[in-house]
Short mmCIF file of C-alpha atoms in Angstrom, two decimals:
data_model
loop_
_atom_site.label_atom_id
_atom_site.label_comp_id
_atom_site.label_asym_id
_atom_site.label_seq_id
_atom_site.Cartn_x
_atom_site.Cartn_y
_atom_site.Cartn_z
CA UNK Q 24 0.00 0.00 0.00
CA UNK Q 25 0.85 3.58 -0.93
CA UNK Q 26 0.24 6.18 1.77
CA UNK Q 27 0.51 9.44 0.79
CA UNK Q 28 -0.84 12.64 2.23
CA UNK Q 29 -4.49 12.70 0.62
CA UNK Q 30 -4.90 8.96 -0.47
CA UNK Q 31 -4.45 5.13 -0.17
CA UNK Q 32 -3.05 3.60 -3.20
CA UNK Q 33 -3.13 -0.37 -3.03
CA UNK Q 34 -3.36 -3.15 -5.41
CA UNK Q 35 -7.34 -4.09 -6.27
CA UNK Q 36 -8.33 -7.10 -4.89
CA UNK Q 37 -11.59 -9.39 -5.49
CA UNK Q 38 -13.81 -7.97 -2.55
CA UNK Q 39 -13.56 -4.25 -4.84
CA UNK Q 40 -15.64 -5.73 -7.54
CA UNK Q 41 -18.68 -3.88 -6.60
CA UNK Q 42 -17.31 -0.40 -6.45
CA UNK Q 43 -15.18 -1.21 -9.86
CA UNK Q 44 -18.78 -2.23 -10.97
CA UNK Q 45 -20.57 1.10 -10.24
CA UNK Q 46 -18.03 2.54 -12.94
CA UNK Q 47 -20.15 0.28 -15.18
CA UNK Q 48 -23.20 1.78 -14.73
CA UNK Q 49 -22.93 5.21 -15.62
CA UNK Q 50 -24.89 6.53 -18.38
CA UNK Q 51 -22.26 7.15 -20.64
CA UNK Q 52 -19.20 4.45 -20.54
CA UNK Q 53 -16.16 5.53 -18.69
CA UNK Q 54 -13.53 5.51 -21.66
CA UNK Q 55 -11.03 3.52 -19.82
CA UNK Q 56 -13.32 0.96 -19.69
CA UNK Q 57 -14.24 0.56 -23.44
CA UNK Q 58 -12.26 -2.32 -25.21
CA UNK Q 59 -9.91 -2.32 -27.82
CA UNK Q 60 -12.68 -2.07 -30.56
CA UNK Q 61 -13.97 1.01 -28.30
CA UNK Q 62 -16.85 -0.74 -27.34
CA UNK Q 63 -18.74 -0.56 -23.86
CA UNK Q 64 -18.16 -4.04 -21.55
CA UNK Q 65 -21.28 -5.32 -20.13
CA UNK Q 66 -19.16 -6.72 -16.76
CA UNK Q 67 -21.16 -8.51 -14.02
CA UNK Q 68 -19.86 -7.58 -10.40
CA UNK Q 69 -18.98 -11.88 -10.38
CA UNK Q 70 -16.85 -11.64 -13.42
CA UNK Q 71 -15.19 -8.11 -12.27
CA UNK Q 72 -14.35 -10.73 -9.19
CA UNK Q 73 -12.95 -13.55 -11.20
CA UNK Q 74 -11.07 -10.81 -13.00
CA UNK Q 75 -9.38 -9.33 -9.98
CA UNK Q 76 -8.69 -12.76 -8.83
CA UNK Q 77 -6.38 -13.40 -11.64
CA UNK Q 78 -3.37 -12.63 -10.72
CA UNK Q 79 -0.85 -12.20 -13.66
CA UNK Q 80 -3.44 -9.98 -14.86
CA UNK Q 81 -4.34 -7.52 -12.58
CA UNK Q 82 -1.86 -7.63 -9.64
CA UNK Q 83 1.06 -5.13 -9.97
CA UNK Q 84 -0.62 -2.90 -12.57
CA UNK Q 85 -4.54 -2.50 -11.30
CA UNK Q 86 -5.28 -0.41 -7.99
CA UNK Q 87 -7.58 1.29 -6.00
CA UNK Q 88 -7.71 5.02 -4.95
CA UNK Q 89 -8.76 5.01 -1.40
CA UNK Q 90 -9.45 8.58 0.60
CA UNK Q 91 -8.21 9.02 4.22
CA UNK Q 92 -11.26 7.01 5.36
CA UNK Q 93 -11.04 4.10 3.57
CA UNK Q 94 -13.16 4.45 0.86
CA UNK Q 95 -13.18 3.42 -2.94
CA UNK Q 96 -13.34 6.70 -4.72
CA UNK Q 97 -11.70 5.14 -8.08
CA UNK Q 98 -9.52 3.30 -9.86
CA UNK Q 99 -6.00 3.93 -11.51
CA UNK Q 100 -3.65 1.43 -13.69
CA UNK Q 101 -1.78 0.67 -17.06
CA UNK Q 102 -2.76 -1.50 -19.33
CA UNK Q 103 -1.76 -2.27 -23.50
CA UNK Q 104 1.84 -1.82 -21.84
CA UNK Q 105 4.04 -2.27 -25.52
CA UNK Q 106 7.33 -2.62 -24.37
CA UNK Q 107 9.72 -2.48 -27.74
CA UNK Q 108 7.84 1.20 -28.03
CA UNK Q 109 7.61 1.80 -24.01
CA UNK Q 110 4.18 3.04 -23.94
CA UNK Q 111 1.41 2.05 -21.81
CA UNK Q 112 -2.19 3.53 -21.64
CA UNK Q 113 -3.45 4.69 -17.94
CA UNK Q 114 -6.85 3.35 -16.77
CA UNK Q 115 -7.65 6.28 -14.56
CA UNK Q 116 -11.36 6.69 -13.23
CA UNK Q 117 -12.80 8.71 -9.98
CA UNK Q 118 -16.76 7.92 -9.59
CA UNK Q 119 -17.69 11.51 -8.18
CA UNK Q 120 -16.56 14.05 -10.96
CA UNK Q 121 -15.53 16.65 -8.24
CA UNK Q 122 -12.73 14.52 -7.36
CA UNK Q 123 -10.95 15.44 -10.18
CA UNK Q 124 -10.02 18.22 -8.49
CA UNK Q 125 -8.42 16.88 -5.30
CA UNK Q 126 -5.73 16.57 -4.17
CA UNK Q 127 -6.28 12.65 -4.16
CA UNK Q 128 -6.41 13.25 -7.58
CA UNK Q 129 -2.94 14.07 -8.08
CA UNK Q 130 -1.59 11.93 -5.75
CA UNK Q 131 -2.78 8.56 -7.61
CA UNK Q 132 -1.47 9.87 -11.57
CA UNK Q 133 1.45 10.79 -9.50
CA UNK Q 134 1.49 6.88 -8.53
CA UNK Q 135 0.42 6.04 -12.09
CA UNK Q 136 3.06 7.97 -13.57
CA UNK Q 137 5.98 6.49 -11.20
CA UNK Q 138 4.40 2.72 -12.26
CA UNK Q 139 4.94 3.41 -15.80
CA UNK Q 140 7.97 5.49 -15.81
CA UNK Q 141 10.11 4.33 -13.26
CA UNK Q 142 8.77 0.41 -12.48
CA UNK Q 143 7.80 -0.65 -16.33
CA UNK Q 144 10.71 2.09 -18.24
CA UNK Q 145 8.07 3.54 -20.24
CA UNK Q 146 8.84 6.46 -22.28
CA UNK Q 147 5.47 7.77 -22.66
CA UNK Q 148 1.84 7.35 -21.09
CA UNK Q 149 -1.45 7.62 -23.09
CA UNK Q 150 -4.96 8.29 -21.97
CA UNK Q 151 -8.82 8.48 -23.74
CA UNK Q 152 -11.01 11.28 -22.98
CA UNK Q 153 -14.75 10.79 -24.41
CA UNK Q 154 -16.33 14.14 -25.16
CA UNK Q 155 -17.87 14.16 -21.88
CA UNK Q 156 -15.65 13.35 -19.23
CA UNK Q 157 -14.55 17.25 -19.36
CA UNK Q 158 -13.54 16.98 -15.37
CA UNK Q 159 -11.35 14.31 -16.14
CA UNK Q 160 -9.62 16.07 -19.13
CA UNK Q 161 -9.32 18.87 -17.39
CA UNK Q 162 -7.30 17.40 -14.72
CA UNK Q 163 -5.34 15.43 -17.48
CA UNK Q 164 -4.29 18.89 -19.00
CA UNK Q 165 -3.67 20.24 -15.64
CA UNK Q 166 -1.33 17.40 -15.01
CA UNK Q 167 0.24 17.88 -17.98
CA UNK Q 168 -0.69 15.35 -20.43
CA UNK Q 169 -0.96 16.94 -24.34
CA UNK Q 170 -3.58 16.08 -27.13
CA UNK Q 171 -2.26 14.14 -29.47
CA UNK Q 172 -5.42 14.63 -31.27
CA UNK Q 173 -9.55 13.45 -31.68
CA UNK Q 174 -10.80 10.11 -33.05
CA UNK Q 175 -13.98 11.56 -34.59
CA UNK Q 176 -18.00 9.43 -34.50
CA UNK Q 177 -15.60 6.37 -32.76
CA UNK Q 178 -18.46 5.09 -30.26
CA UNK Q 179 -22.59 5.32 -30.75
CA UNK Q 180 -24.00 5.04 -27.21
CA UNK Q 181 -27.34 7.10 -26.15
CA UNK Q 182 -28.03 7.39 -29.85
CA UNK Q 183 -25.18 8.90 -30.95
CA UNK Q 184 -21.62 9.04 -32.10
CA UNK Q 185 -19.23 10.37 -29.65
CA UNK Q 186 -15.85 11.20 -30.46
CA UNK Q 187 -12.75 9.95 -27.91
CA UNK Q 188 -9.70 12.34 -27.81
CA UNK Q 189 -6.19 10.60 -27.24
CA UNK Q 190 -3.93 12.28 -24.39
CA UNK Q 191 -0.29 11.90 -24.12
CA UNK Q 192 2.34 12.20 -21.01
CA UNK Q 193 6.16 12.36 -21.12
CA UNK Q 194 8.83 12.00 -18.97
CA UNK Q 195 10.70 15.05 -17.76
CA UNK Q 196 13.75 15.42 -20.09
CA UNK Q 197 16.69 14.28 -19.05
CA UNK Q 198 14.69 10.70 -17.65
CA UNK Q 199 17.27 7.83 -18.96
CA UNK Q 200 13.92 5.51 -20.54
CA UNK Q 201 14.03 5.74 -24.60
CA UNK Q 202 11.87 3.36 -26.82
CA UNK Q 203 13.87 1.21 -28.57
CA UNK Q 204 16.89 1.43 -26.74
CA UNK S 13 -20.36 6.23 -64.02
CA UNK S 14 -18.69 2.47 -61.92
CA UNK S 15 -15.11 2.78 -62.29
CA UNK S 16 -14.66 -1.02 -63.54
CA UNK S 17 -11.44 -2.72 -63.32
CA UNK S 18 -10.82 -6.19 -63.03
CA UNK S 19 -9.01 -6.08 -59.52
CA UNK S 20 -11.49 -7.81 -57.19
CA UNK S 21 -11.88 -8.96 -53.48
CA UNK S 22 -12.50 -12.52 -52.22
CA UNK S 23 -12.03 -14.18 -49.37
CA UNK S 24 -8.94 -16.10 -48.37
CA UNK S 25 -8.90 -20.35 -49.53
CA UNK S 26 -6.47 -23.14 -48.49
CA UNK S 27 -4.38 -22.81 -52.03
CA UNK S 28 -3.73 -18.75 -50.93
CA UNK S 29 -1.74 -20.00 -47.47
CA UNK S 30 1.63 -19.98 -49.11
CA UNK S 31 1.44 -16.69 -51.02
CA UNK S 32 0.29 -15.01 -47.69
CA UNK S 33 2.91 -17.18 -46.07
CA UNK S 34 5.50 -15.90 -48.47
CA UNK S 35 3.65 -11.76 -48.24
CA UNK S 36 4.07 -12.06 -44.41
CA UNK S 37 7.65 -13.29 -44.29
CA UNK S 38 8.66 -10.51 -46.56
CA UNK S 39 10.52 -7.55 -44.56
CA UNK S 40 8.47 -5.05 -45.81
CA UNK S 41 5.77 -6.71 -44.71
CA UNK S 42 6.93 -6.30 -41.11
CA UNK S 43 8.46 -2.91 -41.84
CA UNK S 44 5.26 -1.26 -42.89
CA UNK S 45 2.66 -3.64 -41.10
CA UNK S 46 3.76 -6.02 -38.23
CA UNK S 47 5.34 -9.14 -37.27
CA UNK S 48 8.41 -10.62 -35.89
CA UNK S 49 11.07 -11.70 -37.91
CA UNK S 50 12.19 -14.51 -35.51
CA UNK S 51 8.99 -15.87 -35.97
CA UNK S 52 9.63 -19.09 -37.94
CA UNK S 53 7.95 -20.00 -41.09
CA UNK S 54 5.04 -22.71 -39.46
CA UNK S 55 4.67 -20.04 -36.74
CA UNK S 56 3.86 -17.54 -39.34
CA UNK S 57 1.69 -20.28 -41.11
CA UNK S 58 -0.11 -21.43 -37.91
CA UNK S 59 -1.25 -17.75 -37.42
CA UNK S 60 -2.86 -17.40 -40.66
CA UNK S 61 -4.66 -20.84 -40.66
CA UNK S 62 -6.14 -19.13 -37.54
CA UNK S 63 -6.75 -15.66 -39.30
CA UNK S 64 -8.18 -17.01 -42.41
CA UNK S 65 -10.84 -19.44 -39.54
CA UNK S 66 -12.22 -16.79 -38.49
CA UNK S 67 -13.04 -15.10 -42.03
CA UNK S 68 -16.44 -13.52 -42.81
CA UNK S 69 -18.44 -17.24 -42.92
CA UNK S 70 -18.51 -16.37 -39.15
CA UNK S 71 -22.07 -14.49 -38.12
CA UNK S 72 -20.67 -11.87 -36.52
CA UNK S 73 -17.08 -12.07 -37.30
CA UNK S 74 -14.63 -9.40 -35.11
CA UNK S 75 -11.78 -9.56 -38.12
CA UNK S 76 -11.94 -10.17 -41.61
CA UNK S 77 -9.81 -11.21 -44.12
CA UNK S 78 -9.46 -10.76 -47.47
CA UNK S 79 -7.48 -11.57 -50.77
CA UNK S 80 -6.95 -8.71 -53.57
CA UNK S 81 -7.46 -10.66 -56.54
CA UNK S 82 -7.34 -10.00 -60.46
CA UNK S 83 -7.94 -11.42 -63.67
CA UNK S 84 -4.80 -10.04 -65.11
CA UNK S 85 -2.05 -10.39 -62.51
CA UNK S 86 -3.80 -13.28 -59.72
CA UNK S 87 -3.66 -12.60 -56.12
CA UNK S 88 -2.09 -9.49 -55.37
CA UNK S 89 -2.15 -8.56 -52.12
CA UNK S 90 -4.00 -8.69 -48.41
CA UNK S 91 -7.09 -7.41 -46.97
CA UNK S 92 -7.19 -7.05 -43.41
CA UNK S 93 -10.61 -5.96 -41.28
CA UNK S 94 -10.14 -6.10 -37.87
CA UNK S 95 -11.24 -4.96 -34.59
CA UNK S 96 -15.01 -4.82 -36.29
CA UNK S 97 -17.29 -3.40 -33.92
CA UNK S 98 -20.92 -3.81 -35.34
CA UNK S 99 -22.24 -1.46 -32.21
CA UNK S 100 -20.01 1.25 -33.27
CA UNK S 101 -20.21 0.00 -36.78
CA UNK S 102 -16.58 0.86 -37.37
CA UNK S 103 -13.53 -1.37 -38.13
CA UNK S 104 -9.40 -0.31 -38.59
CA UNK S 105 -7.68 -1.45 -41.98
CA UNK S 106 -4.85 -3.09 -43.24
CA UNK S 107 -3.31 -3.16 -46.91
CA UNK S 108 -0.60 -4.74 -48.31
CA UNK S 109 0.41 -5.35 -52.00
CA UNK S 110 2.54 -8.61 -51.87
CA UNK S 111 3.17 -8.36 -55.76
CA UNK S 112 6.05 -5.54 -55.38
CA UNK S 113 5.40 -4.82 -59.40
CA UNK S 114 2.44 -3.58 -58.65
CA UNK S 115 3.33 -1.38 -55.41
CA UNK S 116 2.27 1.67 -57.32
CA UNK S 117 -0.43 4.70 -56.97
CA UNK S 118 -2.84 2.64 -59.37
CA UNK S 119 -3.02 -0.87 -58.35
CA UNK S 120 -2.61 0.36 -54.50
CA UNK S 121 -5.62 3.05 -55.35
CA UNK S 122 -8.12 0.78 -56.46
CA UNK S 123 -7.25 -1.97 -54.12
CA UNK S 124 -8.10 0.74 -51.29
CA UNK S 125 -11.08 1.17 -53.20
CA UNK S 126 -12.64 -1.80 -53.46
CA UNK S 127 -11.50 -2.41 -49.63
CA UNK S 128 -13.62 0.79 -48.89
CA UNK S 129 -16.51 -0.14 -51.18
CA UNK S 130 -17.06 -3.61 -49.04
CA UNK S 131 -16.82 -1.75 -45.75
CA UNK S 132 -19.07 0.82 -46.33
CA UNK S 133 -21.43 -1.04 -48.67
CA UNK S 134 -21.14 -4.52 -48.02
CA UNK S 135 -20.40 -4.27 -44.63
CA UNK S 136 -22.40 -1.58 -44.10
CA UNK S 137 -19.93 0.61 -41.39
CA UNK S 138 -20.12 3.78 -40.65
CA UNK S 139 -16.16 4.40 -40.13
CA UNK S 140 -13.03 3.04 -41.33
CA UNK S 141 -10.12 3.91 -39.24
CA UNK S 142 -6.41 3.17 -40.17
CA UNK S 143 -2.79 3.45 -38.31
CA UNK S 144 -0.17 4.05 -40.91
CA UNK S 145 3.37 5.00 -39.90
CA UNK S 146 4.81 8.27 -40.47
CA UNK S 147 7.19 7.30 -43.04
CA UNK S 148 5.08 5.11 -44.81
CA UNK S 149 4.28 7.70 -46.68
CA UNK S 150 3.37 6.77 -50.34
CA UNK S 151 0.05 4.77 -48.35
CA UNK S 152 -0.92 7.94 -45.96
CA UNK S 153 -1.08 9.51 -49.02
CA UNK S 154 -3.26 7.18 -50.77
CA UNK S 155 -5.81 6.79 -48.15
CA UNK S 156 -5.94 10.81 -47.69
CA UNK S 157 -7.00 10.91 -51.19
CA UNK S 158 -9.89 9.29 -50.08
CA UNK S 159 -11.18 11.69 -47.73
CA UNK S 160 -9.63 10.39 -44.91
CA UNK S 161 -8.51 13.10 -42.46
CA UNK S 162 -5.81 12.36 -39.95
CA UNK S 163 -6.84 12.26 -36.38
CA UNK S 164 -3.88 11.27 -34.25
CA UNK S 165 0.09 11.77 -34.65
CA UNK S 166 0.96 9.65 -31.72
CA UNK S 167 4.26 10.56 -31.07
CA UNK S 168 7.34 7.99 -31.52
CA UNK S 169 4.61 5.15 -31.05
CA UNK S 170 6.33 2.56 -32.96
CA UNK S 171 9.88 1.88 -33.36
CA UNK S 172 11.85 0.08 -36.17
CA UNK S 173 15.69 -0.42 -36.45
CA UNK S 174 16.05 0.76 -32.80
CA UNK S 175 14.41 4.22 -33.84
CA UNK S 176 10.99 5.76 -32.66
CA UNK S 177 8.64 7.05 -35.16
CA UNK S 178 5.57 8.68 -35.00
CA UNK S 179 2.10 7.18 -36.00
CA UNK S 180 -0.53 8.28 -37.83
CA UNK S 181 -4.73 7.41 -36.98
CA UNK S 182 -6.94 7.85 -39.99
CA UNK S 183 -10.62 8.22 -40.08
CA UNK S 184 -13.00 8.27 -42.78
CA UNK S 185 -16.91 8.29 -42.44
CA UNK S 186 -19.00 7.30 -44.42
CA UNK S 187 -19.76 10.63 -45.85
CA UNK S 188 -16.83 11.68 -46.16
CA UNK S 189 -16.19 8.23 -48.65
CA UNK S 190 -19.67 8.83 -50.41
CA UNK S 191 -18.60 12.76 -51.29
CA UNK S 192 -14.97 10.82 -52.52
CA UNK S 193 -17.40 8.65 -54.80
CA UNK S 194 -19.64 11.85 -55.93
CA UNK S 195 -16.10 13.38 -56.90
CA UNK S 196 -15.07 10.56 -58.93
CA UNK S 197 -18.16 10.07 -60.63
CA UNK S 198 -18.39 13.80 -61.72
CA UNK S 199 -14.63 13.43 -62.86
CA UNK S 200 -15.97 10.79 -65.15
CA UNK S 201 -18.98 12.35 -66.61
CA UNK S 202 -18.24 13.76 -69.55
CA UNK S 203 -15.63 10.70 -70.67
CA UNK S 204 -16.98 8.81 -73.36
CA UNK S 205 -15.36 6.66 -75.93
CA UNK S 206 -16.67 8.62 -78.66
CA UNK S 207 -15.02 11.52 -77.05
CA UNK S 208 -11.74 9.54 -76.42
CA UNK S 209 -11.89 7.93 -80.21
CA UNK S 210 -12.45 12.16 -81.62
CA UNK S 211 -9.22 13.17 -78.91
CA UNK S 212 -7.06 10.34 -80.34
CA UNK S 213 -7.78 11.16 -84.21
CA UNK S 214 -7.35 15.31 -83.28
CA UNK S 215 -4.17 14.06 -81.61
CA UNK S 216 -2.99 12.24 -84.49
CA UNK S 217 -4.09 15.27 -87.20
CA UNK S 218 -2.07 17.82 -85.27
CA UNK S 219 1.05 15.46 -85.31
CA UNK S 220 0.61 14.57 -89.37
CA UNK S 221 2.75 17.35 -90.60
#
């Protein structure tokens, strides 16, 4: 477990399958949840178990952001790690919007970014931003993450074509990590 | 006006495994597309036995694959549809001419055509996405001249001979193809071959001294 000043930062385990499974119910899909074909999982809160049960898969890479309290208030990971081009995409998802803006907030990309940078080498961190999650792009900007530009009419949820935006993060220059080196 | 040629899509048989075999081992192959050259031959084999299982016989098939055929010149190249997602109606696309004679603005042009014409009239998607590497440029090029306007440069995404490069994410909607079509067709509207047969002979007048 991380402890830092505004947040717990542990690995997920099996019993946080119902609070990963409210993310699953909001109205629009949370875009680090859509698959590779940008399509909306239907998850039940048994598989979301089975998945956090298996360990090569999750452990390591999948955690939960916990407040001073102890409780859930999201989610933060890497996943689609590509190692010969050292990039990784970060699952990061708060279920209150307003959280965006706390500290907490900073405190688990801070984690994210030391998983992929430091513990996995990366070079560079990605992120999707559906036209609506403007809190969480916000604070994606704010942390310093740059638009590497718009996939337009990618997902049609709610009777409509949404477009996802694709975020980028860097190291701060002078980190030893290349790709391909 | 159709703009008839006699390159055509099919999909993949048995007899095709060892030109796609042969495509897939090629360098350029896994310069411009994917793959791993320590990958030995039956490895290489094994995985399109798979891909070509899973071709469009399936109901709702999540990848497609397809051979570029012709009358004039037999298989020439690879059709690749994948990550299909019939609730987004959208897929990504992958090209390749294996016959390296015919690696040129025409061939590739119509190929990307006919690829289009299946996805957006046979298939009946409403986007076509692509990932083409920055200095694969000759095919960026090509699918631009579709109508395709480039989303993403994801910076130093892919690397090859030790080197980053950037990449480059293509979308084209369905409109977007449709107005590519209307332009074609209007291109072709006043060519007839009585007009071409009158060109030829005014051609031939002005040369006769």
């Amino acid at each position: 477990m991380v402890t830092g000043e505004h947040a717990f930062i542990r690995a997920a385990d099996p019993d946080d399958a119902p609070a990963l499974h409210a993310f699953y119910g909001t109205p629009l899909p949370c875009s680090a949840l859509l698959d590779v074909r940008r399509e909306p999982v239907l998850a039940t809160s048994e598989e979301l178990r089975e998945t956090l049960d298996h360990k090569d898969a999750m452990r390591g890479v999948f955690h939960a952001v916990e407040d001073k309290a102890g409780r859930i208030r999201g989610f933060c990971g890497l996943r689609g790690v590509n190692n010969e081009a050292a990039f990784g995409e970060v699952m990061f998802m708060l279920l209150d919007e307003a959280d965006y803006a706390l500290p907490l907030a900073r405190e688990a990309m801070e984690f994210t970014a030391r998983l992929g940078f430091e513990r996995q080498r990366l070079h560079k961190l990605t992120a999707h931003c559906l036209e609506a999650e403007s809190a969480l792009r916000a604070f994606l900007m704010d942390f310093g993450f740059v638009s590497e530009g718009v996939q337009r009419e990618v997902l049609f949820t709610q009777g409509k074509y949404h477009n996802i935006e694709v975020l980028a993060f860097f190291p701060p220059a002078g980190a030893e990590c290349q790709p391909g080196v | 006006m159709p703009l008839k040629t006699e390159t055509f899509l099919r999909r993949a048989e048995r007899d095709d495994l060892d030109t796609v075999v042969a495509w897939m081992e090629e360098p350029d192959f896994q310069h411009f597309l994917y793959g791993d050259p320590a990958r030995s031959p039956k490895q290489v084999r094994e995985q399109i036995v798979m891909m070509l299982g899973r071709s469009a016989g399936h109901t709702v098939p999540g990848a497609v694959y397809l051979m570029i055929d012709s009358k004039a010149h037999g298989p020439i190249g690879l059709l690749s549809l994948q990550n299909i997602s019939w609730r987004n109606r959208a897929c990504n696309i992958d090209l390749y001419i294996g016959s390296k004679h015919l690696r040129n603005r025409l061939v590739t042009g119509i190929a990307i055509l006919r690829a289009l014409e299946y996805c957006f009239d046979e298939l009946n998607l409403h986007r076509v996405g692509a990932i083409i590497y920055s200095f694969n440029t000759p095919s960026w090029r090509i699918f631009e001249m579709t109508g395709a306007q480039r989303e993403l440069t994801l910076r130093g995404h892919v690397v090859r001979e030790g080197r980053p490069y950037d990449m480059y994410g293509y979308g084209l909607l369905r409109g977007e193809f449709e107005a590519f079509r209307e332009r074609i067709r209007r291109s072709a509207e006043n060519v007839s071959l009585q007009a071409m047969i009158e060109a030829l002979a005014r051609e031939d007048a002005e040369k006769t001294p």
